[in-house]
Short mmCIF file of C-alpha atoms in Angstrom, two decimals:
data_model
loop_
_atom_site.label_atom_id
_atom_site.label_comp_id
_atom_site.label_asym_id
_atom_site.label_seq_id
_atom_site.Cartn_x
_atom_site.Cartn_y
_atom_site.Cartn_z
CA MET A 1 -8.45 -2.30 -5.76
CA ARG A 2 -5.88 -3.54 -8.25
CA SER A 3 -4.95 -7.19 -8.74
CA VAL A 4 -1.80 -8.22 -6.86
CA LEU A 5 -0.48 -9.37 -10.25
CA GLU A 6 -0.37 -5.77 -11.57
CA THR A 7 3.28 -5.20 -10.84
CA ASP A 8 6.72 -6.16 -12.11
CA GLY A 9 7.94 -9.69 -11.45
CA TYR A 10 11.10 -8.59 -9.70
CA LYS A 11 9.01 -6.94 -6.99
CA LEU A 12 7.86 -10.41 -5.99
CA SER A 13 11.26 -12.07 -5.94
CA MET A 14 12.73 -9.18 -3.93
CA ALA A 15 9.93 -9.45 -1.39
CA GLU A 16 10.74 -13.12 -0.85
CA ALA A 17 14.48 -12.43 -0.53
CA GLY A 18 14.02 -9.44 1.77
CA TRP A 19 11.83 -8.42 4.68
CA PRO A 20 8.29 -7.96 3.31
CA LEU A 21 6.82 -6.61 6.56
CA ARG A 22 9.67 -4.17 7.30
CA ARG A 23 8.72 -0.48 7.43
CA GLU A 24 10.20 1.33 4.44
CA THR A 25 9.87 4.62 2.56
CA PHE A 26 10.02 5.17 -1.20
CA TYR A 27 9.86 8.55 -2.92
CA PHE A 28 8.68 9.77 -6.34
CA GLY A 29 10.37 12.51 -8.32
CA PHE A 30 11.70 13.70 -11.66
CA ARG A 31 15.41 13.85 -12.43
CA GLN A 32 15.03 16.39 -15.24
CA GLY A 33 12.58 18.32 -17.38
CA GLY A 34 11.98 21.64 -15.64
CA PRO A 35 9.12 22.70 -13.36
CA ALA A 36 6.15 20.35 -13.05
CA VAL A 37 2.74 20.67 -11.45
CA MET A 38 1.05 17.99 -9.36
CA PRO A 39 -2.47 17.68 -10.85
CA LEU A 40 -4.10 15.51 -8.20
CA ASP A 41 -4.43 14.58 -4.55
CA VAL A 42 -1.58 12.07 -4.29
CA ALA A 43 -2.77 10.34 -1.13
CA ALA A 44 -6.21 9.70 -2.63
CA HIS A 45 -4.65 8.47 -5.89
CA VAL A 46 -2.29 6.04 -4.13
CA ARG A 47 -5.29 4.56 -2.33
CA THR A 48 -6.80 3.65 -5.71
CA LEU A 49 -3.67 1.69 -6.62
CA LEU A 50 -3.51 -0.58 -3.58
CA PRO A 51 -3.72 -4.30 -4.35
CA ALA A 52 -5.89 -7.20 -3.33
CA ALA A 53 -5.08 -10.88 -3.84
CA THR A 54 -6.97 -14.12 -4.31
CA GLU A 55 -5.79 -17.69 -3.89
CA ALA A 56 -6.01 -18.06 -7.65
CA ASP A 57 -3.51 -15.20 -7.95
CA TYR A 58 -1.11 -16.93 -5.59
CA ASP A 59 -1.56 -20.21 -7.45
CA TYR A 60 -0.61 -18.50 -10.70
CA LEU A 61 2.45 -16.91 -9.09
CA ALA A 62 3.62 -20.22 -7.63
CA ALA A 63 3.23 -21.93 -11.00
CA HIS A 64 5.49 -19.30 -12.61
CA GLY A 65 8.38 -19.18 -10.17
CA TYR A 66 6.99 -16.77 -7.60
CA PRO A 67 5.64 -18.77 -4.65
CA MET A 68 4.76 -16.04 -2.15
CA GLY A 69 5.18 -16.64 1.57
CA ALA A 70 3.29 -15.51 4.66
CA GLY A 71 5.29 -12.29 4.98
CA PHE A 72 4.32 -11.04 1.52
CA ARG A 73 0.70 -12.07 1.97
CA GLY A 74 0.59 -10.26 5.28
CA ALA A 75 2.16 -7.12 3.88
CA ILE A 76 -0.24 -6.92 0.94
CA GLY A 77 -3.12 -7.07 3.40
CA LYS A 78 -1.88 -4.18 5.55
CA THR A 79 -3.05 -1.32 3.34
CA GLU A 80 -4.19 0.63 6.41
CA LEU A 81 -0.51 1.11 7.36
CA ILE A 82 0.25 3.13 4.23
CA ARG A 83 1.32 6.74 4.91
CA VAL A 84 1.63 9.28 2.08
CA ASP A 85 3.61 12.52 2.49
CA ALA A 86 3.08 14.71 -0.57
CA ILE A 87 3.07 18.20 -1.94
CA PRO A 88 -0.51 19.46 -2.35
CA ALA A 89 -2.55 19.22 -5.53
CA GLY A 90 -1.72 22.15 -7.78
CA ALA A 91 1.76 22.65 -6.31
CA ILE A 92 4.87 23.05 -8.45
CA PHE A 93 7.88 20.80 -7.97
CA TYR A 94 11.30 20.79 -9.62
CA PRO A 95 13.78 18.16 -10.80
CA GLY A 96 15.59 16.64 -7.86
CA GLU A 97 12.74 17.25 -5.39
CA PRO A 98 10.68 14.44 -3.81
CA ALA A 99 7.14 15.17 -4.98
CA PHE A 100 5.84 12.59 -2.53
CA SER A 101 6.85 9.58 -0.50
CA VAL A 102 4.98 6.49 0.67
CA THR A 103 5.81 4.64 3.89
CA GLY A 104 4.52 1.22 4.86
CA PRO A 105 5.29 -2.52 4.77
CA SER A 106 8.21 -3.14 2.41
CA ALA A 107 6.50 -5.51 -0.01
CA LEU A 108 3.46 -3.24 -0.32
CA VAL A 109 5.19 0.09 -0.96
CA SER A 110 7.65 -1.61 -3.31
CA TRP A 111 4.76 -3.28 -5.19
CA LEU A 112 3.35 0.15 -6.09
CA GLU A 113 6.28 1.21 -8.29
CA PRO A 114 5.14 0.55 -11.88
CA LEU A 115 1.63 1.92 -11.30
CA VAL A 116 2.90 4.98 -9.40
CA LEU A 117 5.44 5.74 -12.13
CA GLN A 118 2.67 5.91 -14.71
CA LEU A 119 1.82 9.25 -13.07
CA HIS A 120 4.64 10.72 -15.14
CA PHE A 121 2.26 11.13 -18.09
CA ARG A 122 -0.55 13.03 -16.40
CA ILE A 123 1.93 15.21 -14.48
CA GLN A 124 3.71 16.14 -17.71
CA LEU A 125 0.40 16.75 -19.46
CA ALA A 126 -0.83 19.03 -16.66
CA SER A 127 2.50 20.86 -16.60
CA VAL A 128 2.52 21.57 -20.34
CA ALA A 129 -1.13 22.66 -20.12
CA GLN A 130 -0.30 25.12 -17.35
CA PHE A 131 3.07 26.46 -18.49
CA GLU A 132 3.22 25.98 -22.28
CA PRO A 133 -0.27 25.20 -23.66
CA GLU A 134 0.80 26.22 -27.15
CA LYS A 135 3.04 23.12 -27.24
CA LEU A 136 0.23 20.65 -26.54
CA PRO A 137 -0.60 19.84 -30.18
CA SER A 138 3.02 18.97 -31.02
CA LEU A 139 3.70 17.02 -27.80
CA LEU A 140 0.44 15.13 -27.41
CA GLY A 141 -0.71 13.48 -30.62
CA ALA A 142 -3.40 10.81 -30.67
CA ALA A 143 -4.19 8.62 -27.68
CA THR A 144 -3.06 5.01 -27.75
CA CYS A 145 -6.34 3.74 -26.27
CA GLU A 146 -9.67 4.92 -24.89
CA PRO A 147 -8.58 4.94 -21.21
CA GLU A 148 -5.61 7.14 -22.14
CA ARG A 149 -7.92 9.49 -24.04
CA THR A 150 -10.20 9.70 -20.99
CA LEU A 151 -7.20 10.50 -18.81
CA ILE A 152 -6.11 13.24 -21.22
CA ARG A 153 -9.57 14.81 -21.23
CA GLU A 154 -9.75 14.77 -17.43
CA VAL A 155 -6.36 16.44 -17.02
CA LEU A 156 -7.05 19.12 -19.64
CA ASP A 157 -10.55 19.80 -18.33
CA ARG A 158 -9.14 20.28 -14.84
CA ALA A 159 -6.49 22.61 -16.25
CA LYS A 160 -9.23 24.52 -18.13
CA VAL A 161 -7.32 24.21 -21.39
CA ALA A 162 -9.43 23.92 -24.51
CA VAL A 163 -7.80 21.77 -27.19
CA PRO A 164 -9.39 19.43 -29.70
CA SER A 165 -10.18 16.05 -28.22
CA PRO A 166 -7.45 13.61 -29.29
CA GLY A 167 -8.28 10.79 -31.62
CA ILE A 168 -7.36 7.15 -31.10
CA ASP A 169 -4.09 6.01 -32.67
CA ASP A 170 -5.18 2.85 -34.49
CA GLY A 171 -1.60 2.19 -35.61
CA TYR A 172 0.01 2.06 -32.16
CA ARG A 173 -0.13 -1.69 -31.63
CA ALA A 174 1.12 -2.32 -35.16
CA ARG A 175 4.14 -0.06 -34.59
CA VAL A 176 4.91 -1.91 -31.35
CA ARG A 177 4.73 -5.16 -33.31
CA GLU A 178 7.11 -3.79 -35.95
CA THR A 179 9.57 -2.59 -33.31
CA ALA A 180 9.45 -5.93 -31.50
CA ALA A 181 9.91 -7.87 -34.73
CA ALA A 182 12.94 -5.77 -35.70
CA LEU A 183 14.53 -6.37 -32.29
CA VAL A 184 13.85 -10.11 -32.52
CA ALA A 185 15.44 -10.16 -35.98
CA ALA A 186 18.48 -8.30 -34.65
CA VAL A 187 19.16 -10.94 -32.00
CA GLY A 188 17.89 -13.91 -34.01
CA ASP A 189 15.67 -15.42 -31.29
CA GLY A 190 12.66 -13.91 -29.50
CA SER A 191 13.46 -15.84 -26.33
CA ARG A 192 16.52 -13.60 -25.84
CA ILE A 193 14.31 -10.52 -25.40
CA PHE A 194 11.98 -9.53 -22.59
CA GLU A 195 9.72 -6.49 -22.17
CA VAL A 196 10.08 -4.22 -19.09
CA GLY A 197 8.06 -1.13 -20.03
CA MET A 198 5.09 -1.17 -17.66
CA ARG A 199 6.35 1.95 -15.88
CA SER A 200 6.83 3.75 -19.20
CA ALA A 201 3.12 3.56 -20.06
CA SER A 202 0.52 6.24 -19.39
CA CYS A 203 -1.97 3.74 -17.96
CA PRO A 204 -2.31 -0.04 -17.49
CA GLU A 205 -4.48 -0.37 -20.58
CA GLN A 206 -1.83 1.18 -22.83
CA HIS A 207 0.70 -1.32 -21.55
CA LEU A 208 -1.57 -4.28 -22.25
CA LEU A 209 -2.03 -2.97 -25.79
CA ALA A 210 1.74 -2.71 -26.16
CA LEU A 211 2.15 -6.26 -24.87
CA GLU A 212 -0.24 -7.51 -27.53
CA GLY A 213 2.01 -5.91 -30.14
CA CYS A 214 5.12 -7.37 -28.48
CA LYS A 215 3.65 -10.87 -28.57
CA GLN A 216 2.67 -10.48 -32.22
CA GLY A 217 6.25 -9.36 -32.94
CA GLY A 218 7.77 -12.47 -31.32
CA VAL A 219 8.47 -11.32 -27.75
CA THR A 220 7.13 -13.83 -25.23
CA LYS A 221 8.45 -12.54 -21.87
CA THR A 222 7.37 -9.52 -19.84
CA SER A 223 7.92 -8.10 -16.36
CA ASN A 224 4.18 -7.28 -16.10
CA VAL A 225 2.80 -10.32 -14.26
CA PHE A 226 -0.83 -9.42 -14.91
CA GLY A 227 -0.11 -8.88 -18.60
CA ALA A 228 1.70 -12.20 -18.76
CA GLN A 229 -1.29 -13.99 -17.30
CA LYS A 230 -3.79 -12.23 -19.54
CA LEU A 231 -1.85 -12.79 -22.78
CA GLY A 232 -0.22 -16.15 -22.12
CA MET A 233 3.30 -14.73 -21.85
CA THR A 234 6.05 -15.57 -19.33
CA PRO A 235 6.53 -13.27 -16.30
CA VAL A 236 10.18 -12.45 -15.56
CA GLY A 237 12.31 -10.43 -13.12
CA THR A 238 14.69 -11.02 -10.22
CA MET A 239 16.41 -7.99 -8.70
CA GLY A 240 16.28 -4.18 -8.57
CA HIS A 241 18.38 -1.58 -6.80
CA GLU A 242 16.18 -1.54 -3.72
CA HIS A 243 17.19 -5.10 -2.87
CA VAL A 244 20.87 -4.18 -2.67
CA GLN A 245 20.07 -0.95 -0.79
CA ARG A 246 18.04 -2.96 1.72
CA TYR A 247 21.08 -5.05 2.59
CA GLY A 248 23.62 -2.26 2.20
CA SER A 249 26.01 -4.62 0.44
CA ASP A 250 26.16 -6.28 -2.97
CA ALA A 251 27.55 -9.47 -1.45
CA LEU A 252 24.86 -9.81 1.23
CA ALA A 253 22.05 -8.89 -1.17
CA PHE A 254 23.15 -11.34 -3.86
CA ARG A 255 23.53 -14.14 -1.32
CA ALA A 256 20.08 -13.46 0.13
CA MET A 257 18.51 -13.74 -3.31
CA ARG A 258 20.30 -17.01 -4.06
CA ASP A 259 19.77 -18.52 -0.60
CA ARG A 260 16.10 -17.64 -0.23
CA ARG A 261 14.76 -18.48 -3.71
CA PRO A 262 15.28 -21.81 -5.55
CA GLU A 263 15.07 -20.16 -8.98
CA ARG A 264 18.08 -18.77 -10.83
CA SER A 265 19.09 -15.27 -9.83
CA SER A 266 20.13 -12.20 -11.82
CA TYR A 267 22.58 -10.04 -9.91
CA LEU A 268 22.21 -6.29 -10.57
CA LEU A 269 25.69 -4.75 -10.44
CA ASP A 270 25.41 -0.98 -10.38
CA THR A 271 23.72 0.03 -7.09
CA TYR A 272 27.09 1.22 -5.81
CA ASP A 273 29.90 0.50 -8.30
CA THR A 274 29.38 -1.87 -11.25
CA LEU A 275 32.93 -3.16 -11.76
CA GLY A 276 34.48 -2.24 -8.43
CA GLN A 277 31.90 -3.82 -6.11
CA GLY A 278 28.98 -5.44 -7.93
CA LEU A 279 30.92 -7.64 -10.34
CA PRO A 280 33.40 -9.08 -7.77
CA ALA A 281 30.54 -9.85 -5.37
CA ALA A 282 28.54 -11.64 -8.07
CA TYR A 283 31.51 -13.71 -9.25
CA ASP A 284 32.52 -14.68 -5.71
CA LEU A 285 29.04 -16.10 -5.21
CA MET A 286 28.95 -17.80 -8.61
CA LEU A 287 32.22 -19.57 -7.85
CA GLU A 288 30.47 -21.42 -5.03
CA GLU A 289 27.93 -22.93 -7.47
CA PRO A 290 29.22 -22.44 -11.04
CA LYS A 291 26.46 -24.59 -12.54
CA HIS A 292 23.56 -22.76 -10.87
CA GLY A 293 22.85 -20.80 -14.05
CA ASP A 294 22.82 -17.32 -12.48
CA SER A 295 23.22 -14.14 -14.52
CA ILE A 296 24.63 -10.66 -14.05
CA ARG A 297 22.75 -7.55 -15.15
CA PHE A 298 24.18 -4.28 -16.49
CA ASP A 299 21.90 -1.27 -16.03
CA SER A 300 23.90 1.98 -16.32
CA GLY A 301 27.07 3.30 -17.88
CA ASP A 302 28.88 1.93 -20.95
CA LYS A 303 27.39 -1.54 -21.25
CA ALA A 304 29.69 -2.66 -24.08
CA ALA A 305 32.80 -1.76 -22.09
CA GLN A 306 31.37 -3.41 -18.96
CA LEU A 307 30.54 -6.56 -20.90
CA ARG A 308 34.11 -6.83 -22.19
CA VAL A 309 35.58 -6.42 -18.69
CA ALA A 310 33.08 -8.83 -17.13
CA ASP A 311 33.67 -11.52 -19.73
CA ALA A 312 37.45 -11.24 -19.51
CA LYS A 313 37.25 -11.67 -15.74
CA ALA A 314 34.81 -14.59 -16.06
CA ARG A 315 37.22 -16.43 -18.34
CA THR A 316 40.08 -16.09 -15.86
CA LEU A 317 37.81 -17.57 -13.17
CA GLY A 318 36.48 -20.39 -15.33
CA LEU A 319 32.93 -19.03 -15.17
CA GLU A 320 30.34 -18.84 -17.94
CA PRO A 321 27.73 -16.42 -16.59
CA ILE A 322 24.65 -15.32 -18.47
CA TYR A 323 24.65 -11.59 -19.22
CA VAL A 324 21.54 -9.39 -19.11
CA ILE A 325 21.51 -5.82 -20.45
CA GLU A 326 18.76 -3.25 -19.88
CA ASP A 327 18.29 0.54 -19.74
CA GLY A 328 18.05 2.78 -22.78
CA LEU A 329 18.32 0.06 -25.42
CA ASN A 330 17.13 0.55 -28.99
CA LEU A 331 17.65 -1.27 -32.28
CA GLU A 332 20.95 0.44 -33.10
CA ARG A 333 22.47 -0.20 -29.67
CA THR A 334 21.26 -3.78 -29.71
CA ARG A 335 22.94 -4.44 -33.02
CA ALA A 336 26.16 -2.90 -31.68
CA LEU A 337 26.01 -5.12 -28.58
CA GLU A 338 25.44 -8.17 -30.77
CA GLU A 339 28.67 -7.25 -32.57
CA VAL A 340 30.43 -7.21 -29.19
CA ARG A 341 28.91 -10.62 -28.41
CA ARG A 342 30.32 -12.06 -31.61
CA GLU A 343 33.67 -10.38 -30.97
CA LEU A 344 33.82 -12.10 -27.56
CA HIS A 345 32.67 -15.45 -29.06
CA LEU A 346 29.72 -15.60 -26.68
CA ALA A 347 26.98 -18.09 -27.51
CA PRO A 348 23.64 -16.31 -28.18
CA GLU A 349 22.02 -17.99 -25.18
CA ARG A 350 24.47 -16.21 -22.87
CA LEU A 351 23.28 -12.66 -23.66
CA PHE A 352 19.74 -11.35 -23.06
CA TYR A 353 18.13 -7.93 -23.49
CA GLY A 354 15.37 -6.05 -21.66
CA PHE A 355 13.45 -3.29 -23.47
CA GLY A 356 11.14 -0.74 -21.87
CA GLY A 357 10.42 2.62 -23.46
CA GLU A 358 11.61 1.42 -26.87
CA LEU A 359 8.66 -0.98 -27.01
CA VAL A 360 6.05 1.03 -25.11
CA SER A 361 6.49 4.80 -25.38
CA CYS A 362 8.57 5.27 -28.53
CA PRO A 363 5.91 3.78 -30.86
CA SER A 364 3.23 6.16 -29.51
CA GLU A 365 2.55 9.58 -31.06
CA HIS A 366 2.91 11.57 -27.84
CA LYS A 367 6.30 12.78 -26.68
CA LEU A 368 5.49 13.01 -22.96
CA THR A 369 7.56 9.95 -22.10
CA ARG A 370 8.97 8.81 -18.80
CA ASP A 371 12.51 9.28 -20.13
CA ARG A 372 11.73 12.94 -20.94
CA VAL A 373 11.57 13.71 -17.21
CA GLY A 374 13.43 10.76 -15.70
CA ALA A 375 10.60 9.72 -13.35
CA ILE A 376 11.82 7.58 -10.45
CA TRP A 377 10.53 5.58 -7.45
CA LYS A 378 13.43 4.97 -5.07
CA LEU A 379 13.92 3.37 -1.69
CA CYS A 380 15.26 6.01 0.71
CA GLU A 381 14.79 4.47 4.15
CA THR A 382 14.59 0.88 5.39
CA ALA A 383 13.91 0.01 9.03
CA ASN A 384 14.67 3.64 10.03
CA THR A 385 18.04 3.43 8.22
CA PRO A 386 18.70 5.89 5.38
CA THR A 387 19.85 4.35 2.11
CA MET A 388 20.89 5.55 -1.37
CA LYS A 389 21.47 4.28 -4.87
CA PHE A 390 24.73 5.57 -6.39
CA ALA A 391 25.17 3.82 -9.78
CA ASN A 392 27.83 4.78 -12.30
CA SER A 393 25.95 7.41 -14.30
CA PRO A 394 25.80 11.14 -13.51
CA GLY A 395 22.42 12.22 -12.15
CA LYS A 396 21.28 8.75 -11.05
CA GLN A 397 22.15 9.16 -7.36
CA SER A 398 19.00 8.96 -5.22
CA LEU A 399 17.93 10.76 -2.03
CA PRO A 400 18.37 9.25 1.45
CA GLY A 401 16.25 9.25 4.63
CA ARG A 402 12.79 10.80 4.80
CA PRO A 403 13.12 13.63 2.26
CA VAL A 404 10.71 16.58 2.22
CA VAL A 405 10.54 19.83 0.24
CA TRP A 406 11.07 23.30 1.65
CA ARG A 407 9.83 26.09 -0.63
CA ARG A 408 11.16 29.65 -0.68
CA VAL A 409 8.37 32.17 -0.08
CA SER A 410 10.47 35.30 0.54
CA GLY A 411 13.99 36.57 0.26
CA SER A 412 16.68 35.06 -1.94
CA GLY A 413 18.23 31.62 -2.30
CA PRO A 414 17.32 28.40 -4.06
CA ILE A 415 13.63 27.97 -4.87
CA GLY A 416 13.66 24.58 -3.13
CA ILE A 417 15.61 22.75 -0.47
CA VAL A 418 15.45 18.98 -0.04
CA ALA A 419 15.41 18.52 3.71
CA GLN A 420 14.75 15.70 6.14
CA ASN A 421 11.49 15.15 7.96
CA GLY A 422 11.71 16.93 11.32
CA GLU A 423 14.17 19.64 10.27
CA THR A 424 13.11 23.26 10.77
CA PRO A 425 13.09 25.47 7.66
CA PRO A 426 15.24 28.63 7.74
CA ALA A 427 13.83 32.14 7.41
CA GLY A 428 12.10 32.68 4.09
CA TYR A 429 11.19 29.00 3.64
CA VAL A 430 8.20 26.86 4.56
CA ARG A 431 7.61 23.14 4.30
CA LEU A 432 5.73 22.30 1.09
CA THR A 433 5.45 18.57 1.80
CA GLY A 434 2.21 18.07 3.69
CA ALA A 435 0.94 21.61 3.07
CA THR A 436 -2.72 22.12 2.16
CA GLN A 437 -2.06 24.52 -0.71
CA ASP A 438 0.72 25.58 -3.06
CA LEU A 439 3.38 27.86 -1.60
CA GLY A 440 5.59 30.06 -3.74
CA GLY A 441 5.36 30.80 -7.46
CA LEU A 442 6.98 29.55 -10.63
CA ASP A 443 10.72 30.09 -11.02
CA ARG A 444 11.94 29.00 -14.45
CA ASN A 445 15.57 29.52 -13.37
CA ALA A 446 15.08 27.50 -10.22
CA SER A 447 17.86 25.74 -8.39
CA VAL A 448 17.36 23.08 -5.75
CA GLU A 449 19.79 22.50 -2.91
CA HIS A 450 20.02 20.06 -0.02
CA SER A 451 19.74 20.86 3.67
CA ALA A 452 22.58 20.32 6.12
CA GLU A 453 21.03 17.08 7.40
CA THR A 454 20.46 15.73 3.90
CA LYS A 455 24.05 16.55 2.96
CA ALA A 456 25.30 14.85 6.11
CA LEU A 457 23.37 11.67 5.27
CA GLU A 458 24.72 11.68 1.72
CA ALA A 459 28.28 12.17 2.94
CA SER A 460 27.92 9.40 5.52
CA LEU A 461 26.54 6.90 3.02
CA THR A 462 29.18 7.85 0.44
CA ALA A 463 31.92 7.23 2.98
CA LYS A 464 30.34 3.92 3.96
CA HIS A 465 30.11 2.53 0.43
CA PHE A 466 33.19 4.22 -1.02
CA PRO A 467 35.78 4.29 1.80
CA PRO A 468 38.98 6.24 1.21
CA TYR A 469 42.02 4.43 -0.14
CA ARG A 470 44.27 3.26 2.72
CA GLY A 471 47.26 1.95 0.84
CA PRO A 472 48.17 -1.21 -1.07
CA GLY A 473 47.05 -4.51 0.37
CA HIS A 474 44.21 -3.07 2.45
CA LEU A 475 40.84 -4.67 1.74
CA HIS A 476 37.65 -2.64 2.05
CA SER A 477 34.17 -3.92 2.65
CA ALA A 478 31.11 -2.35 1.04
#
């Protein structure tokens, strides 16, 4: 079993500010990238990722701002309650489809995210091997470490594809160091940068190697709690989209985080609407305790424009929030945002940056990155209540409920339909989720649609979080 520390720090803070023993469902899928093949038995693989904890682990967490309560400890111990609903090994899935979901105690299924998302690499590798083996040499390159090379060999052997065994990229860590050092130079202070790329790695060992390079380049903070412990770095992280989805309201979610944890909070704004709902809710709460030192986090959309709007509003309210920017950052965008900071006359200590793929996957030789396919792990049901992330960027809306895949086996229509557990497939379709073998063939021009029940859930949640305009002076609640 894995160490309970092998996750992102914000998983721990959200567990303490939520309901760690609540029954929830998360799903895995790709947003883009074309057809993909599932190269393994998902249920068996998930079992290998489940965590175990020692008192020494909990002592370390408490010493670094994550004192875990009885609910979290109980949830982590309930691995027998995990349920996996997946397409079978060897089956093809398409962007927008839930390849699998995991149901169980909230803290436990949430904890899995960074390790589960590392599946993106072996799925992409298996897919290229099956559909476009001639592209392997140009997409793969050398392995970053021995465990990654072993993984590559296993996937290609299973796919019966003969390619030269990859070498080990001895320059990977040095390139991570160079990237980290350039980012530190761009912002002038390594304490203003933190690393969040655990889910972008191919395996845990690659991420530890990247963290070594980050530390050598002047980055001292990481979301990987295990990596922080091993390398003497600082573990960081407060809030993700699931926390807001769990409460169904920015205001309630932000208050829960502040009221249930003594540490400073970082309020993530874009679960529903960054400037229309997230920002007002965060500032309303900050006005109650202006000196608490909380921050707001931008994660999608035009971050420079959002920063300008947020700072203008803060000044009218007499607030001086800390700003945190993540998602898709690189050196060029960081320099541009630093120009905005200077334009707004913000002190350096009021703007921080989180880097993921830029520090972990970009310095590697292979091009099978998480961003290439948009791999996601999203909360879709909490306490039998469907939930969705909306965000402000096209294509980032998540699926609600208990989504399953129907596959077309005869007739015409979309190759796949995202349905809800319990719905009956129409003529020409069978349920792929939970099947024992692949159903249907490859369709390179595939389209995926949603069932009537899935559409109804999406419409209901959209209406709930984005009610229609009712005239001037009428206040709406998220």
